[in-house]
Coordinates of C-alpha atoms in Angstrom, one line a residue:
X6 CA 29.7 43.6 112.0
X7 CA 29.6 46.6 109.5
X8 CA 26.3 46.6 109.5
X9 CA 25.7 46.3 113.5
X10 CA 28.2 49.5 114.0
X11 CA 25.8 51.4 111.2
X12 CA 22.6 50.2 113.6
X13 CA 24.5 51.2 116.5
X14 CA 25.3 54.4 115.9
X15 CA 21.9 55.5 113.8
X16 CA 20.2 54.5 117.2
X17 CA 22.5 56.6 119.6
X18 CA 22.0 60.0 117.0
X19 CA 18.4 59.6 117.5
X20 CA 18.6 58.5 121.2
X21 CA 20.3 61.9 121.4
X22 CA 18.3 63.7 119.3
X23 CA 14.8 62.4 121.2
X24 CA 16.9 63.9 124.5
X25 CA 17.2 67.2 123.0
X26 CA 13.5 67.1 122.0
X27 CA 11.8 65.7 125.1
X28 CA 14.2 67.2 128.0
X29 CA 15.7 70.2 126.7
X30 CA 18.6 70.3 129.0
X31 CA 22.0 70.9 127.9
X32 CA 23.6 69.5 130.8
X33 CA 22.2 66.0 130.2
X34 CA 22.1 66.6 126.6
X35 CA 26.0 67.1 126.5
X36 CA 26.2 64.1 128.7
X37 CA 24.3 61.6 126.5
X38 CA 26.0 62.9 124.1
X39 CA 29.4 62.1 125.3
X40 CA 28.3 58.6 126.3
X41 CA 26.7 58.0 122.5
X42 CA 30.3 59.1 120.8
X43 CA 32.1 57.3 123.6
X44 CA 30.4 53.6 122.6
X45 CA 30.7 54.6 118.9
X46 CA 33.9 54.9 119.9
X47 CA 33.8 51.5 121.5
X48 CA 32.0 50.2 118.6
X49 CA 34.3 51.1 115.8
X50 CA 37.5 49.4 118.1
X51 CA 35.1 46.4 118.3
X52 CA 35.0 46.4 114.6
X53 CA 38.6 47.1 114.0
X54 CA 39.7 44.0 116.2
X55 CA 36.8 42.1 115.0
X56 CA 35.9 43.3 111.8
X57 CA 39.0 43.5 109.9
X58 CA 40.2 39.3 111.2
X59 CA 36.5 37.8 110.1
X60 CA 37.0 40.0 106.8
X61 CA 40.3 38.9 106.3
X62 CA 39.3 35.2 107.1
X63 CA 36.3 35.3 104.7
X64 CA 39.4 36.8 102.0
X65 CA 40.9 33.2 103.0
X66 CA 38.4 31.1 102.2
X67 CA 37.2 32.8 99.0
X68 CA 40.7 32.4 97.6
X69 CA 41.1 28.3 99.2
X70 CA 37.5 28.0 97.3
X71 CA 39.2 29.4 94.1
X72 CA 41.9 26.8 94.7
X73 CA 43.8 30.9 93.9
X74 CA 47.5 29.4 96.2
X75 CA 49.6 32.4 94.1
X76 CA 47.7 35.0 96.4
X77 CA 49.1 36.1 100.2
X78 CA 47.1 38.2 102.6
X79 CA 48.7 41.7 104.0
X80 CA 49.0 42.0 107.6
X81 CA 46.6 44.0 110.0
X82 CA 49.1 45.4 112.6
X83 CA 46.9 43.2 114.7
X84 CA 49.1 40.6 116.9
X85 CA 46.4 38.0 117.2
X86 CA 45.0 38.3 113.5
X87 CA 48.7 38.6 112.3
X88 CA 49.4 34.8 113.7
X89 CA 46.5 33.7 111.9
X90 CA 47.7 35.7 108.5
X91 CA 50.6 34.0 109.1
X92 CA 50.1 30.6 109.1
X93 CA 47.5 30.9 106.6
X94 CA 49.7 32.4 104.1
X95 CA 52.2 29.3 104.8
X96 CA 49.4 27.0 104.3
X97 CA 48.7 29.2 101.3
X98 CA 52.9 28.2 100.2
X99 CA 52.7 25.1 101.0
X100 CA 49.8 24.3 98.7
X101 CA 51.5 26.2 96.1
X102 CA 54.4 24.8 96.2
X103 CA 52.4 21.1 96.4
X104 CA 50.3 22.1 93.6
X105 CA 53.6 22.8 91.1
X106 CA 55.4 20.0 92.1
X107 CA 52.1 17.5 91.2
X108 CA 52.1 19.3 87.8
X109 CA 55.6 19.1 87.6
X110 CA 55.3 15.1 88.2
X111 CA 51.9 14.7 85.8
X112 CA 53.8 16.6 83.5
X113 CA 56.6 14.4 83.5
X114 CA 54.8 11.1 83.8
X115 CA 52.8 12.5 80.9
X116 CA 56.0 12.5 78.9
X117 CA 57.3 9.6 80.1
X118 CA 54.0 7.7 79.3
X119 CA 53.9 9.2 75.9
X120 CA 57.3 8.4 75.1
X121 CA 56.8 4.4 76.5
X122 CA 57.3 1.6 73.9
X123 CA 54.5 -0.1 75.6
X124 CA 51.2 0.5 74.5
X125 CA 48.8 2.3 77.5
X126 CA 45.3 3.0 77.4
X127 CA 43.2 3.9 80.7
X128 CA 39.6 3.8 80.6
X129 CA 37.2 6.0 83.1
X130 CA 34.4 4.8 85.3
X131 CA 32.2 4.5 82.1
X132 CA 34.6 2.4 80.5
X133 CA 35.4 5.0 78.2
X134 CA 39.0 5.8 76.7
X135 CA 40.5 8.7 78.9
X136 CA 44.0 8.4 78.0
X137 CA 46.5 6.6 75.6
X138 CA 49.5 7.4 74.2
X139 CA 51.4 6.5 70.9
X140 CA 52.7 3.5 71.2
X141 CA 48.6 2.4 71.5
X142 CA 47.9 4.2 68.8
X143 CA 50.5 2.6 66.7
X144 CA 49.7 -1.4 68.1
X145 CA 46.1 -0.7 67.7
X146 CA 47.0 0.6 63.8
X147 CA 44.4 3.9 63.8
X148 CA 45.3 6.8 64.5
X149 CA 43.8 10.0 67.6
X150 CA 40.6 11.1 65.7
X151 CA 39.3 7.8 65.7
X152 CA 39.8 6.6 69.0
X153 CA 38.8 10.4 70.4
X154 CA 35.2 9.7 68.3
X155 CA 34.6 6.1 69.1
X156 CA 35.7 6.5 73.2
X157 CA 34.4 2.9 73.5
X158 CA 37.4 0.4 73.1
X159 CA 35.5 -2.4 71.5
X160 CA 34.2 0.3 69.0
X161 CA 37.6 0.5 67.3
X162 CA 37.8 -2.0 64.4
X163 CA 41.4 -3.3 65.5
X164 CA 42.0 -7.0 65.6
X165 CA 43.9 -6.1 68.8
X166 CA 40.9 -4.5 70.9
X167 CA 39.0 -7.5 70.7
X168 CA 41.6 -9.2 72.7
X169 CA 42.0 -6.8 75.1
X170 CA 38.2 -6.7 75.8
X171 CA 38.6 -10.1 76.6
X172 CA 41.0 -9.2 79.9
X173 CA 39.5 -9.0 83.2
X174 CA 41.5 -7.4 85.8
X175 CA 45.1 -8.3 86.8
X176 CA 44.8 -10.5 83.8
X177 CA 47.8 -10.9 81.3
X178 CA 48.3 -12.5 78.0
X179 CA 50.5 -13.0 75.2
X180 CA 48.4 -12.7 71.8
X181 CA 49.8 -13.8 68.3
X182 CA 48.3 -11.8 65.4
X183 CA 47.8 -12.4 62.0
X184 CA 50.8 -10.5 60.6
X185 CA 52.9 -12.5 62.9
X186 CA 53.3 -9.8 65.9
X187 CA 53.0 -10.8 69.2
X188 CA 52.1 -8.6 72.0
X189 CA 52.1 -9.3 75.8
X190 CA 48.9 -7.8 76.8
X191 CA 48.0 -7.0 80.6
X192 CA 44.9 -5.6 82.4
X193 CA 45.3 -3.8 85.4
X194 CA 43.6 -0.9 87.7
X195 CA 44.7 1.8 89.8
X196 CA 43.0 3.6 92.5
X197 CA 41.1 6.6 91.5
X198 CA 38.7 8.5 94.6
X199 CA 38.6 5.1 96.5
X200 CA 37.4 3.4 92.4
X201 CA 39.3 1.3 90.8
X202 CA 39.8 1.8 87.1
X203 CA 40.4 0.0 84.3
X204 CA 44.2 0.7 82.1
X205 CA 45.8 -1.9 79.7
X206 CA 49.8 -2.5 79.0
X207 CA 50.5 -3.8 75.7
X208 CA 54.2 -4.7 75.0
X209 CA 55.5 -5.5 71.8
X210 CA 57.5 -8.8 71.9
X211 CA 57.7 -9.6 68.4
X212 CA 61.3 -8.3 67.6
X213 CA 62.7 -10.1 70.7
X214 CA 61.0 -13.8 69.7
X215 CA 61.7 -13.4 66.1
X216 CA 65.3 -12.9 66.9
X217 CA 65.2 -15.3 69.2
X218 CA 63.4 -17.9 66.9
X219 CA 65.7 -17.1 64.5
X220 CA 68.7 -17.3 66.4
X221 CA 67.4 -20.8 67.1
X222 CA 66.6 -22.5 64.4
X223 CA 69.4 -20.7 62.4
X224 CA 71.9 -22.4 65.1
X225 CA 70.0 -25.8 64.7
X226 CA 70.1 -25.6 60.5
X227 CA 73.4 -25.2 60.4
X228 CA 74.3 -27.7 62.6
X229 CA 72.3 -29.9 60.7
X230 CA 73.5 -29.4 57.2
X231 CA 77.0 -29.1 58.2
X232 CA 76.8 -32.8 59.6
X233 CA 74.8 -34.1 57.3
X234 CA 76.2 -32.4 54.0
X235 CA 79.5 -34.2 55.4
X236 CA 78.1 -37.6 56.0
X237 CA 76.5 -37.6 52.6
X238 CA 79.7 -36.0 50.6
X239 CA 82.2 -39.1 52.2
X240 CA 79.0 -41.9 51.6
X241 CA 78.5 -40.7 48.1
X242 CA 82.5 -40.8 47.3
X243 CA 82.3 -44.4 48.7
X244 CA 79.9 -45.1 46.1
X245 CA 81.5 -43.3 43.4
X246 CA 84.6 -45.8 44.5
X247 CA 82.0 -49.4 44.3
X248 CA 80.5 -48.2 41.2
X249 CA 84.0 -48.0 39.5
X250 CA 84.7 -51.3 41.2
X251 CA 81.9 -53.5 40.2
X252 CA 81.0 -51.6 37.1
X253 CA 80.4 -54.8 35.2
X254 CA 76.9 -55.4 37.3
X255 CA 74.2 -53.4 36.2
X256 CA 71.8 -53.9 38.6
X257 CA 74.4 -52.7 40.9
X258 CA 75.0 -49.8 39.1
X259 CA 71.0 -49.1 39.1
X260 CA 70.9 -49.0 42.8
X261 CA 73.9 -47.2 43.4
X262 CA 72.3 -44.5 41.4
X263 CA 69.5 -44.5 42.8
X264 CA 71.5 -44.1 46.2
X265 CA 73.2 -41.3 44.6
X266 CA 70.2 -39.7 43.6
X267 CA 68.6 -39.7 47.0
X268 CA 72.4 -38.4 48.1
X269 CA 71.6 -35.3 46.0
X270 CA 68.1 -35.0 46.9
X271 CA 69.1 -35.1 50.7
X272 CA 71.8 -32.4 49.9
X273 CA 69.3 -30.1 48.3
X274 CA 67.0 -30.2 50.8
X275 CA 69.0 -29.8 53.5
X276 CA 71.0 -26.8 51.7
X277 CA 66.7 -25.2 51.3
X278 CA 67.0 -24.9 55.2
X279 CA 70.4 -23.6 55.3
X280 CA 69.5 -21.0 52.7
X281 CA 66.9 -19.6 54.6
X282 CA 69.0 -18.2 57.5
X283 CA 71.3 -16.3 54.8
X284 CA 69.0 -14.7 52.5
X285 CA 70.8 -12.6 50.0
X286 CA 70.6 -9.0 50.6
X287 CA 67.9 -7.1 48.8
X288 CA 68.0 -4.8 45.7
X289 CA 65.0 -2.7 45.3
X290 CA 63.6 -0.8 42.6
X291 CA 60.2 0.8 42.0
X292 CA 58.1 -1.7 40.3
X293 CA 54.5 -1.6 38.8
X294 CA 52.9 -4.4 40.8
X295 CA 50.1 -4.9 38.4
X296 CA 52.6 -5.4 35.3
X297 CA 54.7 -8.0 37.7
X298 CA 51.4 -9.8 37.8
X299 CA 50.5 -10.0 34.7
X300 CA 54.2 -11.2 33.5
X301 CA 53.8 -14.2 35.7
X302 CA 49.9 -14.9 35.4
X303 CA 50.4 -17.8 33.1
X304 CA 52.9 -19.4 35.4
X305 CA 50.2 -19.3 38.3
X306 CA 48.0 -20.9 35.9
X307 CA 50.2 -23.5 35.1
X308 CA 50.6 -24.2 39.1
X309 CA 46.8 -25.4 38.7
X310 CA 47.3 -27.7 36.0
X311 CA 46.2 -31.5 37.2
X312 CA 43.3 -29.8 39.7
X313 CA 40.1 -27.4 38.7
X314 CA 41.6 -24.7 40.7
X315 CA 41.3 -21.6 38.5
X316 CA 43.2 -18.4 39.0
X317 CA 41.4 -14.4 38.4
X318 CA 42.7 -11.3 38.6
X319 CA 41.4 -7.7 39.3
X320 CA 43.9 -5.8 39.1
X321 CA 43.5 -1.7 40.0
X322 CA 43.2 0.3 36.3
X323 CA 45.7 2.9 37.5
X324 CA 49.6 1.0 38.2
X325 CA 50.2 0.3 41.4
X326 CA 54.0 1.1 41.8
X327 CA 55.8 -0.4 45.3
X328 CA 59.9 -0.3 45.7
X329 CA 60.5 -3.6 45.8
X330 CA 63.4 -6.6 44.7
X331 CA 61.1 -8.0 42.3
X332 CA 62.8 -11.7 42.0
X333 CA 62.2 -12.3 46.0
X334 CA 59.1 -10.4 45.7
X335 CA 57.9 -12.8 43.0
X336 CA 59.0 -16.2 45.1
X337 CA 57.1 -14.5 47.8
X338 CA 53.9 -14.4 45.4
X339 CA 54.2 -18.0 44.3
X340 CA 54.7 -19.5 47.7
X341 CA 51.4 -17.3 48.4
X342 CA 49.6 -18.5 45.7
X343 CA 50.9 -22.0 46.2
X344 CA 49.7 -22.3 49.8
X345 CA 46.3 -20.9 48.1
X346 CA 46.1 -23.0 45.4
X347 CA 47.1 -26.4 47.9
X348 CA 44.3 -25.5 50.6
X349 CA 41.6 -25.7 48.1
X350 CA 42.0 -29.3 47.4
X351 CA 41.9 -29.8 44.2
X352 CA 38.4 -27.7 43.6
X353 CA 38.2 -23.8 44.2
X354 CA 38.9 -20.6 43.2
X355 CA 42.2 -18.1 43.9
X356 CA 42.1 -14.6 43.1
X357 CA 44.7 -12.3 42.6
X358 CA 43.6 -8.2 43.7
X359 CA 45.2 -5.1 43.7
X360 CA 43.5 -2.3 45.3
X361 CA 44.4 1.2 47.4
X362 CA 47.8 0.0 47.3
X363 CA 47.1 -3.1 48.8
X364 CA 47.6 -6.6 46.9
X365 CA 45.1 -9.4 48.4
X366 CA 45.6 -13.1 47.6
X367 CA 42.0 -14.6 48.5
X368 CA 40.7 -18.1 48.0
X369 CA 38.2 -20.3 48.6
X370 CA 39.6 -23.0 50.3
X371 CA 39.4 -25.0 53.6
X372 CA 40.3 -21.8 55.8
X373 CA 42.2 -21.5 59.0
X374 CA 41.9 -23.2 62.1
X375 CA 42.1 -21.0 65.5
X376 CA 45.1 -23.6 66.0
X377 CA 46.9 -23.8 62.6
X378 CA 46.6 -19.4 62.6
X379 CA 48.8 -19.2 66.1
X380 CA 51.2 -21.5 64.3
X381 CA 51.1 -20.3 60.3
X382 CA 54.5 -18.3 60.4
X383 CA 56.6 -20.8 62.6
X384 CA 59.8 -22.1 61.4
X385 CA 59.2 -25.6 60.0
X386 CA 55.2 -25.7 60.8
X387 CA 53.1 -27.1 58.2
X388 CA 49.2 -28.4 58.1
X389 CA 50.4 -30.4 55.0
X390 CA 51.8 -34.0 55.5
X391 CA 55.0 -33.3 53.0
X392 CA 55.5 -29.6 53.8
X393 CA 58.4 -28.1 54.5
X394 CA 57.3 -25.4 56.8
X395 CA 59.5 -22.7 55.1
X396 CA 57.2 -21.5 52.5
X397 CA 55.3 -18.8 54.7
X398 CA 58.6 -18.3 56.9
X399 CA 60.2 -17.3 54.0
X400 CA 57.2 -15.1 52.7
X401 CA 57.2 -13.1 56.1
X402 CA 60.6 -12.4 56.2
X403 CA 61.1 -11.0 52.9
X404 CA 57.8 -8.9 53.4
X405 CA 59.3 -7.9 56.5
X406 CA 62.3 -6.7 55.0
X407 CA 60.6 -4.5 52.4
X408 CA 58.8 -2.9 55.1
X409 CA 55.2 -4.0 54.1
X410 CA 52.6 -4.9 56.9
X411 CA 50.8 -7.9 56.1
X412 CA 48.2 -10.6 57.6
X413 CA 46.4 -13.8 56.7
X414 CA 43.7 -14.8 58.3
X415 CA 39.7 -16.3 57.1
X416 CA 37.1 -14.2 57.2
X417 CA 34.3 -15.9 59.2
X418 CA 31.5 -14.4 57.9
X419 CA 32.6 -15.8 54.2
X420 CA 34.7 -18.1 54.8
X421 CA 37.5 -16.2 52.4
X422 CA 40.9 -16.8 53.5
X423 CA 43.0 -14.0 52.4
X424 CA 46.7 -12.9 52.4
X425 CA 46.9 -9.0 52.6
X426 CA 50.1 -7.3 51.8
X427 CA 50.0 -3.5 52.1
X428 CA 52.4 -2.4 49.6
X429 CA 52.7 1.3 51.2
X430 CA 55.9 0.7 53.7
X431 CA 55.0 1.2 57.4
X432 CA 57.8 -0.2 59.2
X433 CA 61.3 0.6 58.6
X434 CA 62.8 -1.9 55.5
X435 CA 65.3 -4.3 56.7
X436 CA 67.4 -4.3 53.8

């Protein structure tokens, strides 16, 4: 339009100009004249009412392109172009005010996410990390700069991602681990651009089932010992009565020992179980792991006598110094190196390794099953026909209550079984 009123009126000069040339006469000079300033006249009103609203609607879109809501146009003066102004500079509010309150809400659900107990991680449409927060980071046991470099989820060497890239969608799962946690693990989508896309939920549920677990079989042991602890205490006075009675018969008297005897042996076992639902309460100290090791080595060697198990260490040359009770830590290590010693049936190797603050009981033995690993730290459960099942139960709990992490698990590729204690306190101690 600017451009058409400069054409316009560059024409009409020299229309009048050619006039004044060719004719020479003032009267239709003045004439021409007046008509050529009255349509610049006309043409600069046709600018103004057309100009100024196509100007001011080109303003518009320029700022809508910019995504720029802060930004208001003035009014003309114009009625027509002033209705337009005006409900573009409440569409203009309205965005605004739309495009806050979704920061406002991302914000928040940001937070919200971030501060979650359960574990989230969405992936793009490449199947690439684009979010997680720290509860993930935690489960997965990394940290950020790792899982921003790797972006792949399968790339992160967690033994948790390689059951998650197991889900397919709306799938859900709990999954044991090695170090006893359990996590209920879901895969899900939401809608992104009419796309779905991939996000995982990971909940922690060990807490809840080792409470409940122990709740259980606490409720169950002392049931148990209490009745039986009764029944043996009134059969074994009964006996103690006969054997005064008939004390004249030694044969009797032999097998009323021996009835006594397995009295005793009942009681003590029985009283194992109850013991394990009231451990003592923990006194620790720092203690050099390496010189707790080598005080006991010769008792680990003498748990081999009778098979051609041997026992090795490699211990770290600098001390290794953890805060720990060390007579619950050192039943810990025997019922460790026991299990160790037992799965290599009679013929096999156990070695005892400190390193990077971490203390590794490896041997060479039969390894775990998929179906004995899911079970391992269960109350009671044992892959050997006279065990007790309270050798590893006890084991976890006390390395729980120190605040170690832990695992046990075989090594497919070598066939090494190995108990990993990480002697640097992650979780909080349950003393």
């Amino acid at each position: 339009m600017r451009y058409l009123f400069i054409v316009i009126t560059i024409e009409l000069l020299l229309a009048a100009l050619s006039v004044v040339v060719l004719y020479k006469t003032p009267p239709l000079y003045f004439v021409y004249v007046s008509i050529s300033v009255a349509v610049m006249i006309l043409a600069a009103l046709l600018y103004h009412r057309l100009g100024i609203p196509i100007k001011k609607i080109t303003t518009g879109m320029e700022l809508l392109a910019a995504q720029d809501f802060s930004s208001q146009l003035r009014p003309t003066g114009q009625k027509d172009t002033d209705k337009i102004i005006g409900v573009f500079n409440s569409m203009m509010k309205q965005l605004r005010n739309q495009v806050l309150m979704n920061q406002e809400q991302n914000f928040f659900l940001k937070q919200l996410i971030d501060a979650s107990p359960m574990g989230v991680i969405t992936l793009d449409f490449n199947e690439q990390i684009d979010m997680f927060n720290s509860a993930a980071v935690k489960m997965l046991k990394t940290d950020k700069n790792t899982i921003l470099k790797t972006k792949q989820l399968s790339d992160i060497d967690s033994e948790l991602t390689k059951y998650l890239s197991e889900l397919d969608f709306c799938d859900s799962k709990i999954i044991r681990m090695s170090n006893t946690d359990r996590y209920k693990c879901s895969c899900l989508f939401f809608m992104d651009r009419g796309f779905k896309r991939k996000f995982y939920l990971i909940e922690s549920l060990t807490e809840e089932i080792r409470k409940a677990e122990r709740e259980a079989y606490g409720k169950v042991i002392r049931t148990i010992a209490h009745e039986v602890n009764n029944s043996m205490a009134a059969t074994k006075a009964v006996l103690d009565i006969t054997e005064t009675v008939i004390a004249d018969d030694p044969d009797i008297v032999e097998t009323l020992e021996c009835c006594k005897n397995r009295i005793n042996s009942m009681t003590n076992f029985i009283t194992q179980y109850a013991n394990v639902v009231k451990t003592p309460p923990m006194h620790c100290i720092p203690q050099n792991i390496n010189a707790l090791i080598n005080n006991n080595i010769s008792f680990y060697e003498a748990m081999c006598i009778g098979t051609n198990v041997k026992i090795k260490s490699q211990l770290s040359t600098t001390p290794i110094t953890a805060n720990i009770d060390s007579a619950m830590f050192e039943q810990v290590l025997v019922n460790i190196i026991k299990n160790a010693i037992e799965s290599c049936n009679g013929i096999g190797e156990v070695q005892i390794l400190t390193i990077d603050k971490q203390l590794i009981i490896a041997d060479n033995g039969k390894g775990i099953q998929t179906k004995e690993a899911q079970n391992l730290f269960n109350p009671f459960y044992s892959t050997k026909p006279n065990g007790q099942g309270i050798g590893l139960m006890f084991a976890a709990d006390t390395l729980r209550r120190h605040g170690f992490e832990f695992s046990l698990a075989t090594n497919p590729v070598d066939g090494i079984t190995r108990f990993t204690i990480s002697l640097e306190p992650s979780m909080h101690p349950q003393i």
